[in-house]
Amino acid sequence: MNALTKFSLLVQGRFGRKRLRRIGLGSIPFIFLLTLWQMNTTFEWLAPVFIPSIGGVIDAIFILQSDCGGVWDILSLDNTCLMTTHILSSIGRVLLAAVIGIPLGIIFGILAGMNRLISTVLEPVGVFANSISGIAWVPLAIVWFGVGWMTTLFIMLNTVFWLMFFNAMLGTRGIAKVYEQSVLTLGGSRWNIFIQVYLPGAMPSIITGMRMSLGFGWRALIAAEMIGGDSGLGFMIFTAAEEFNVEQVFLGVIVISIIYLATDHYLLGPLEKWTIHRWGLTWKPT
Amino acid sequence: MTAKLVVQGLSHHYPDEYTGVSVHALDDINLEVNDGEFVAIVGPSGCGKTTLLNILAGLLRYREGNATVDGKKIDGPGPDRGVVFQEHAILPWRTVAGNIGHGLELQKIPRQERQDRVAEYIELVGLVGFEDRYPHELSGGMKQRCAVARTLCADPEIMLMDEPFAAVDAQTRITLQEELIRIAIATKKTILFITHAVDEAAFLGDRCFVFSRRPGRLRETVHINIPRAERNWGDIAANPEFVRARDRILALVREEVIADDR
Amino acid sequence: MTDRLNRFLAFWRHFPGAKVINLALVIAGLLTAWALISGSIDNPDRYLPSPLAVAASSVDMLYKGLLPSYFGDTISRLLLGSLIGLGLGIPFGLLLGLNRTVSDIFFPIMNFFQSVSGIAIFPIVVIWWGNSDKTVLAVILYTSFFPVAFNVLSGVREVPLRYIHAAYTLGASKFQVIRDVLAPGALPHIATGSRLSIGFAWRAVIAGEMLAGREGLGWMIFTGQDADMTSQVILGMLMIGLTWIVLDHYLLRPLEADTIERWGLVQR
């Protein structure tokens, strides 16, 4: 057995054969696309104004970060670190909207799931709010808050809240009555039931809601930043497009996708595993 | 012997879930359960057994009549009356130990004392080694053992059981019944056990209340004078007292079912 | 007293018209609240015009024929874009799913593309084709193609192998396996994916009209804000919301539920 076989066996043992095969096969189209992209630049099939070179896109990072003075400038959203500033301001809005919108949505959703009166009033409002897509709120938000932070935050918050509300409500309605009864007979209060029965019981639905919030909210946020923002990745690619700066547009689109995929994979995936998989609750699509 | 649970003149009506028409579920129920006694309630399905249990558990409000535990009127659910539900009632998001200690946690018992008592009941129901498992990793029989331990661990005055073994397979049911007898001997708890299985009622109960079809009335009380130590399925089938009690209960239930069919 | 109330509530819950009346009451209440808020703020015409003002602007726009024309533009864009998107996406997903190895190859990249929002593509497309109908259509096509193609692909992947083997042992040809096993097996996913795609397409239509400035409901609310005609903005939003409710709740959802139920298999 030579060193190479040993190494290959080690890698296979570490990651699993099936997984390795999937990763290997799955990366083929990506490599193919990148090759095609590079060939386009080499043979100049389409002008660089339409499809920039890979090197140009990477260079765009350095152009945007040209005068960046270090970590402090990045964190203080200094204009010399344009790319990180746009990234951080988009992520900041997502975080802020999540920190406010998710708990509020869950609380109201569970209350509506517990109480018929609340749901009679809030359910139609929620159906309507979810039907007006996030982007359609942009013009009204501009009227109310002007162009900038507040408008984009509002769009994200609005999307997150109603999706969380709906999913938490449906999740709460689906919980078997007997869990509530058993906690009551053990001497639990309404508060105990809220925390120990409804919240974990609605968790599969709540996590679906978080997935949807992130998916729809992120899209809505990018669009809102294009129309009604003055910072963020959406703003960055939109203004870059106006200046025909294709490199920055491509860079922005790639960063947007990577952030979304990374959040979905590294944040929501483990959360799902640690709650509903561990509890053996089935995942209910809504 | 003192009466633990007293029910006097209890009647109950409720509006039907779908039609809204008033249903007469219980009619003038009078009964007593003594301290440390094991009482089974048998009746045809829809005879109001579960309604009675829900009223005693405090999950259902009643207006006509009176029900007391140790002289205290039943008004809402409370830890003095523990309930073992039919199935799927232990919380899926708590481990076995977490479920069993839940009642103590709700009563704000300090952690150390809680752990000791949880360990004691895990031992009693034979779930040692499964403390950190989640319910979906357990078999049906183990889930119900866990449910029984959860109720006992909260140290109720009386344990109400609503057809707890109806959903487990026949082999497991026999084991669980024998174990319940052993637990009743060990803990000396007062137990009210609802079932539709005649064998089960005759095997478990010191006395058996047979209910009529709807509106539910207490038709007859059957005494089963067999010491608990002699109650195991190996010997009891040949016991003339068991046979007499079982046949009597069966005859009463059959009458009700047949009358209902007409 | 509480007894009577409970009995009434139990009756009300089963009264056939109760839901409609409840909804009407809620809507009336919301309209009243809206009117009250609008009446109590400064400069309501700019910040929150009253329901009456919105109604008046709708009459005005109906009279000029603008509202039906915008509505028609938006709907035809949605139909064109999503029909082409579904027409391409469903067969594409089926084709990629035919072979396990092929589907393993394409699964990650399809997942990648379906999660890149179509709206983010807009600036790229706008560089290629400018602010044109072509740009809007391209964005709609992109947003509707990938979700459905990805869903169909994963649907085919999830058809149990034993069904396929069973068909082969009965002497089925490759084409017959596709027609009789894979396509019907993936049908619930096709239904779900189509609804998802049309939903994304709807958002893309509105965003595309705003960004590229093509006439339609999205354009109507965008220019309404620009021209300081807030009542027109709110009217547009109401139209967008109502259209989607009608489309989703009365057309797409029942269709999806029907397919999934008829096949009796809820996979996932």
mmCIF file of C-alpha atoms in Angstrom, chain C residues 32-220:
data_model
loop_
_atom_site.group_PDB
_atom_site.id
_atom_site.type_symbol
_atom_site.label_atom_id
_atom_site.label_comp_id
_atom_site.label_asym_id
_atom_site.label_seq_id
_atom_site.Cartn_x
_atom_site.Cartn_y
_atom_site.Cartn_z
ATOM 1 C CA THR C 32 -62.267 52.127 10.406
ATOM 2 C CA ALA C 33 -58.902 52.053 12.176
ATOM 3 C CA TRP C 34 -57.197 53.105 8.950
ATOM 4 C CA ALA C 35 -59.681 55.987 8.493
ATOM 5 C CA LEU C 36 -59.217 57.074 12.124
ATOM 6 C CA ILE C 37 -55.423 57.072 11.906
ATOM 7 C CA SER C 38 -55.573 58.870 8.594
ATOM 8 C CA GLY C 39 -57.884 61.493 10.103
ATOM 9 C CA SER C 40 -55.656 62.117 13.095
ATOM 10 C CA ILE C 41 -52.282 62.699 11.393
ATOM 11 C CA ASP C 42 -50.934 65.802 9.697
ATOM 12 C CA ASN C 43 -50.901 65.836 5.923
ATOM 13 C CA PRO C 44 -52.745 62.521 5.426
ATOM 14 C CA ASP C 45 -52.662 62.895 1.637
ATOM 15 C CA ARG C 46 -48.929 62.433 1.757
ATOM 16 C CA TYR C 47 -48.481 59.894 4.549
ATOM 17 C CA LEU C 48 -51.680 57.858 4.787
ATOM 18 C CA PRO C 49 -54.633 58.860 2.617
ATOM 19 C CA SER C 50 -58.022 57.762 3.932
ATOM 20 C CA PRO C 51 -59.775 54.724 2.424
ATOM 21 C CA LEU C 52 -62.128 57.117 0.667
ATOM 22 C CA ALA C 53 -59.254 58.943 -1.002
ATOM 23 C CA VAL C 54 -57.849 55.629 -2.197
ATOM 24 C CA ALA C 55 -61.272 54.617 -3.503
ATOM 25 C CA ALA C 56 -61.581 57.962 -5.272
ATOM 26 C CA SER C 57 -58.213 57.522 -6.931
ATOM 27 C CA SER C 58 -59.251 54.073 -8.099
ATOM 28 C CA VAL C 59 -62.412 55.502 -9.678
ATOM 29 C CA ASP C 60 -60.295 58.153 -11.314
ATOM 30 C CA MET C 61 -57.814 55.636 -12.674
ATOM 31 C CA LEU C 62 -60.576 53.295 -13.810
ATOM 32 C CA TYR C 63 -62.190 56.188 -15.640
ATOM 33 C CA LYS C 64 -58.961 56.969 -17.442
ATOM 34 C CA GLY C 65 -58.548 53.277 -18.233
ATOM 35 C CA LEU C 66 -55.120 53.213 -16.599
ATOM 36 C CA LEU C 67 -55.856 50.665 -13.887
ATOM 37 C CA PRO C 68 -57.105 47.889 -16.213
ATOM 38 C CA SER C 69 -54.231 48.508 -18.573
ATOM 39 C CA TYR C 70 -51.580 48.355 -15.824
ATOM 40 C CA PHE C 71 -53.243 45.293 -14.385
ATOM 41 C CA GLY C 72 -53.313 43.615 -17.776
ATOM 42 C CA ASP C 73 -49.646 44.442 -18.404
ATOM 43 C CA THR C 74 -48.552 42.946 -15.103
ATOM 44 C CA ILE C 75 -50.650 39.804 -15.441
ATOM 45 C CA SER C 76 -49.545 39.162 -19.012
ATOM 46 C CA ARG C 77 -45.906 39.558 -17.969
ATOM 47 C CA LEU C 78 -46.450 37.104 -15.128
ATOM 48 C CA LEU C 79 -48.197 34.610 -17.399
ATOM 49 C CA LEU C 80 -45.641 34.850 -20.172
ATOM 50 C CA GLY C 81 -42.644 34.697 -17.855
ATOM 51 C CA SER C 82 -43.837 31.921 -15.597
ATOM 52 C CA LEU C 83 -45.305 29.788 -18.394
ATOM 53 C CA ILE C 84 -42.028 29.847 -20.284
ATOM 54 C CA GLY C 85 -40.176 29.308 -17.006
ATOM 55 C CA LEU C 86 -42.302 26.278 -16.084
ATOM 56 C CA GLY C 87 -42.308 24.988 -19.654
ATOM 57 C CA LEU C 88 -38.528 24.937 -19.661
ATOM 58 C CA GLY C 89 -37.951 24.130 -15.997
ATOM 59 C CA ILE C 90 -40.144 21.034 -15.629
ATOM 60 C CA PRO C 91 -38.690 19.053 -18.550
ATOM 61 C CA PHE C 92 -35.195 20.238 -17.656
ATOM 62 C CA GLY C 93 -35.594 19.029 -14.080
ATOM 63 C CA LEU C 94 -37.002 15.701 -15.288
ATOM 64 C CA LEU C 95 -34.141 15.214 -17.721
ATOM 65 C CA LEU C 96 -31.486 15.947 -15.132
ATOM 66 C CA GLY C 97 -33.190 13.643 -12.684
ATOM 67 C CA LEU C 98 -33.324 10.648 -15.019
ATOM 68 C CA ASN C 99 -30.019 9.246 -13.986
ATOM 69 C CA ARG C 100 -28.769 9.183 -10.397
ATOM 70 C CA THR C 101 -25.256 10.168 -11.370
ATOM 71 C CA VAL C 102 -26.469 13.019 -13.559
ATOM 72 C CA SER C 103 -28.780 14.229 -10.827
ATOM 73 C CA ASP C 104 -25.981 14.019 -8.258
ATOM 74 C CA ILE C 105 -23.869 16.145 -10.594
ATOM 75 C CA PHE C 106 -26.469 18.851 -11.115
ATOM 76 C CA PHE C 107 -28.133 18.966 -7.690
ATOM 77 C CA PRO C 108 -25.680 21.403 -6.012
ATOM 78 C CA ILE C 109 -25.459 23.849 -8.878
ATOM 79 C CA MET C 110 -29.233 23.934 -9.287
ATOM 80 C CA ASN C 111 -29.536 24.525 -5.552
ATOM 81 C CA PHE C 112 -27.041 27.338 -5.895
ATOM 82 C CA PHE C 113 -28.916 29.004 -8.741
ATOM 83 C CA GLN C 114 -32.354 28.626 -7.204
ATOM 84 C CA SER C 115 -31.184 30.422 -4.087
ATOM 85 C CA VAL C 116 -29.553 33.310 -5.960
ATOM 86 C CA SER C 117 -32.384 35.786 -6.052
ATOM 87 C CA GLY C 118 -33.517 36.813 -9.498
ATOM 88 C CA ILE C 119 -33.645 40.389 -8.394
ATOM 89 C CA ALA C 120 -29.918 40.353 -7.748
ATOM 90 C CA ILE C 121 -29.478 39.269 -11.370
ATOM 91 C CA PHE C 122 -31.276 42.407 -12.493
ATOM 92 C CA PRO C 123 -28.222 44.719 -12.528
ATOM 93 C CA ILE C 124 -26.340 42.237 -14.706
ATOM 94 C CA VAL C 125 -29.186 41.898 -17.173
ATOM 95 C CA VAL C 126 -29.738 45.639 -17.247
ATOM 96 C CA ILE C 127 -26.164 46.074 -18.415
ATOM 97 C CA TRP C 128 -26.841 43.627 -21.252
ATOM 98 C CA TRP C 129 -30.202 44.863 -22.464
ATOM 99 C CA GLY C 130 -30.913 48.171 -20.746
ATOM 100 C CA ASN C 131 -34.263 49.145 -19.251
ATOM 101 C CA SER C 132 -36.388 47.081 -21.597
ATOM 102 C CA ASP C 133 -39.192 44.542 -21.505
ATOM 103 C CA LYS C 134 -36.575 41.993 -22.425
ATOM 104 C CA THR C 135 -34.738 42.711 -19.155
ATOM 105 C CA VAL C 136 -37.876 42.301 -17.055
ATOM 106 C CA LEU C 137 -38.783 39.095 -18.856
ATOM 107 C CA ALA C 138 -35.276 37.723 -18.364
ATOM 108 C CA VAL C 139 -35.484 38.357 -14.621
ATOM 109 C CA ILE C 140 -38.910 36.707 -14.401
ATOM 110 C CA LEU C 141 -37.710 33.751 -16.436
ATOM 111 C CA TYR C 142 -34.679 33.293 -14.210
ATOM 112 C CA THR C 143 -36.702 33.460 -11.011
ATOM 113 C CA SER C 144 -39.341 31.026 -12.224
ATOM 114 C CA PHE C 145 -37.069 28.564 -14.006
ATOM 115 C CA PHE C 146 -34.706 27.540 -11.217
ATOM 116 C CA PRO C 147 -37.096 26.851 -8.298
ATOM 117 C CA VAL C 148 -39.285 24.568 -10.388
ATOM 118 C CA ALA C 149 -36.353 22.852 -12.099
ATOM 119 C CA PHE C 150 -34.668 22.263 -8.746
ATOM 120 C CA ASN C 151 -37.857 20.928 -7.163
ATOM 121 C CA VAL C 152 -38.558 18.577 -10.057
ATOM 122 C CA LEU C 153 -34.966 17.369 -9.958
ATOM 123 C CA SER C 154 -35.156 16.588 -6.256
ATOM 124 C CA GLY C 155 -38.612 15.072 -6.782
ATOM 125 C CA VAL C 156 -37.288 12.614 -9.344
ATOM 126 C CA ARG C 157 -34.348 11.808 -7.094
ATOM 127 C CA GLU C 158 -36.758 10.928 -4.313
ATOM 128 C CA VAL C 159 -38.863 8.481 -6.326
ATOM 129 C CA PRO C 160 -38.068 5.190 -4.557
ATOM 130 C CA LEU C 161 -35.706 3.002 -6.542
ATOM 131 C CA ARG C 162 -37.923 -0.050 -6.033
ATOM 132 C CA TYR C 163 -40.665 1.554 -8.171
ATOM 133 C CA ILE C 164 -38.196 1.978 -10.992
ATOM 134 C CA HIS C 165 -36.891 -1.565 -10.569
ATOM 135 C CA ALA C 166 -40.439 -2.888 -10.432
ATOM 136 C CA ALA C 167 -41.213 -1.207 -13.736
ATOM 137 C CA TYR C 168 -38.083 -2.648 -15.337
ATOM 138 C CA THR C 169 -38.915 -6.161 -14.157
ATOM 139 C CA LEU C 170 -42.330 -5.748 -15.770
ATOM 140 C CA GLY C 171 -40.495 -5.148 -19.023
ATOM 141 C CA ALA C 172 -40.769 -1.388 -19.250
ATOM 142 C CA SER C 173 -38.552 0.541 -21.620
ATOM 143 C CA LYS C 174 -36.581 3.571 -20.479
ATOM 144 C CA PHE C 175 -39.193 5.888 -21.964
ATOM 145 C CA GLN C 176 -42.012 3.979 -20.277
ATOM 146 C CA VAL C 177 -40.239 4.265 -16.949
ATOM 147 C CA ILE C 178 -40.077 8.031 -17.384
ATOM 148 C CA ARG C 179 -43.707 8.254 -18.428
ATOM 149 C CA ASP C 180 -45.195 5.814 -15.925
ATOM 150 C CA VAL C 181 -42.918 6.076 -12.898
ATOM 151 C CA LEU C 182 -40.674 9.122 -12.743
ATOM 152 C CA ALA C 183 -42.999 11.810 -14.056
ATOM 153 C CA PRO C 184 -46.007 10.803 -11.920
ATOM 154 C CA GLY C 185 -43.768 10.155 -8.920
ATOM 155 C CA ALA C 186 -42.362 13.631 -9.189
ATOM 156 C CA LEU C 187 -45.793 15.186 -9.693
ATOM 157 C CA PRO C 188 -46.241 16.432 -6.121
ATOM 158 C CA HIS C 189 -42.860 18.125 -6.428
ATOM 159 C CA ILE C 190 -43.812 19.526 -9.810
ATOM 160 C CA ALA C 191 -46.920 21.028 -8.229
ATOM 161 C CA THR C 192 -45.058 22.469 -5.257
ATOM 162 C CA GLY C 193 -42.251 23.769 -7.440
ATOM 163 C CA SER C 194 -44.674 25.403 -9.844
ATOM 164 C CA ARG C 195 -46.446 27.243 -7.060
ATOM 165 C CA LEU C 196 -43.134 28.349 -5.611
ATOM 166 C CA SER C 197 -41.935 29.478 -9.022
ATOM 167 C CA ILE C 198 -45.047 31.462 -9.769
ATOM 168 C CA GLY C 199 -44.781 33.083 -6.339
ATOM 169 C CA PHE C 200 -41.203 34.152 -6.981
ATOM 170 C CA ALA C 201 -42.143 35.260 -10.496
ATOM 171 C CA TRP C 202 -44.886 37.473 -9.098
ATOM 172 C CA ARG C 203 -42.404 39.247 -6.848
ATOM 173 C CA ALA C 204 -39.962 39.533 -9.730
ATOM 174 C CA VAL C 205 -42.611 41.105 -11.975
ATOM 175 C CA ILE C 206 -43.330 43.829 -9.412
ATOM 176 C CA ALA C 207 -39.640 44.455 -8.706
ATOM 177 C CA GLY C 208 -38.707 44.344 -12.388
ATOM 178 C CA GLU C 209 -41.378 46.872 -13.315
ATOM 179 C CA MET C 210 -40.164 49.205 -10.594
ATOM 180 C CA LEU C 211 -36.488 48.870 -11.435
ATOM 181 C CA ALA C 212 -36.738 48.888 -15.220
ATOM 182 C CA GLY C 213 -39.620 51.360 -15.348
ATOM 183 C CA ARG C 214 -41.978 49.306 -17.514
ATOM 184 C CA GLU C 215 -45.706 50.032 -17.241
ATOM 185 C CA GLY C 216 -47.663 47.866 -14.812
ATOM 186 C CA LEU C 217 -48.686 47.642 -11.167
ATOM 187 C CA GLY C 218 -45.089 47.836 -9.912
ATOM 188 C CA TRP C 219 -44.493 50.875 -12.062
ATOM 189 C CA MET C 220 -47.770 52.387 -10.816
#
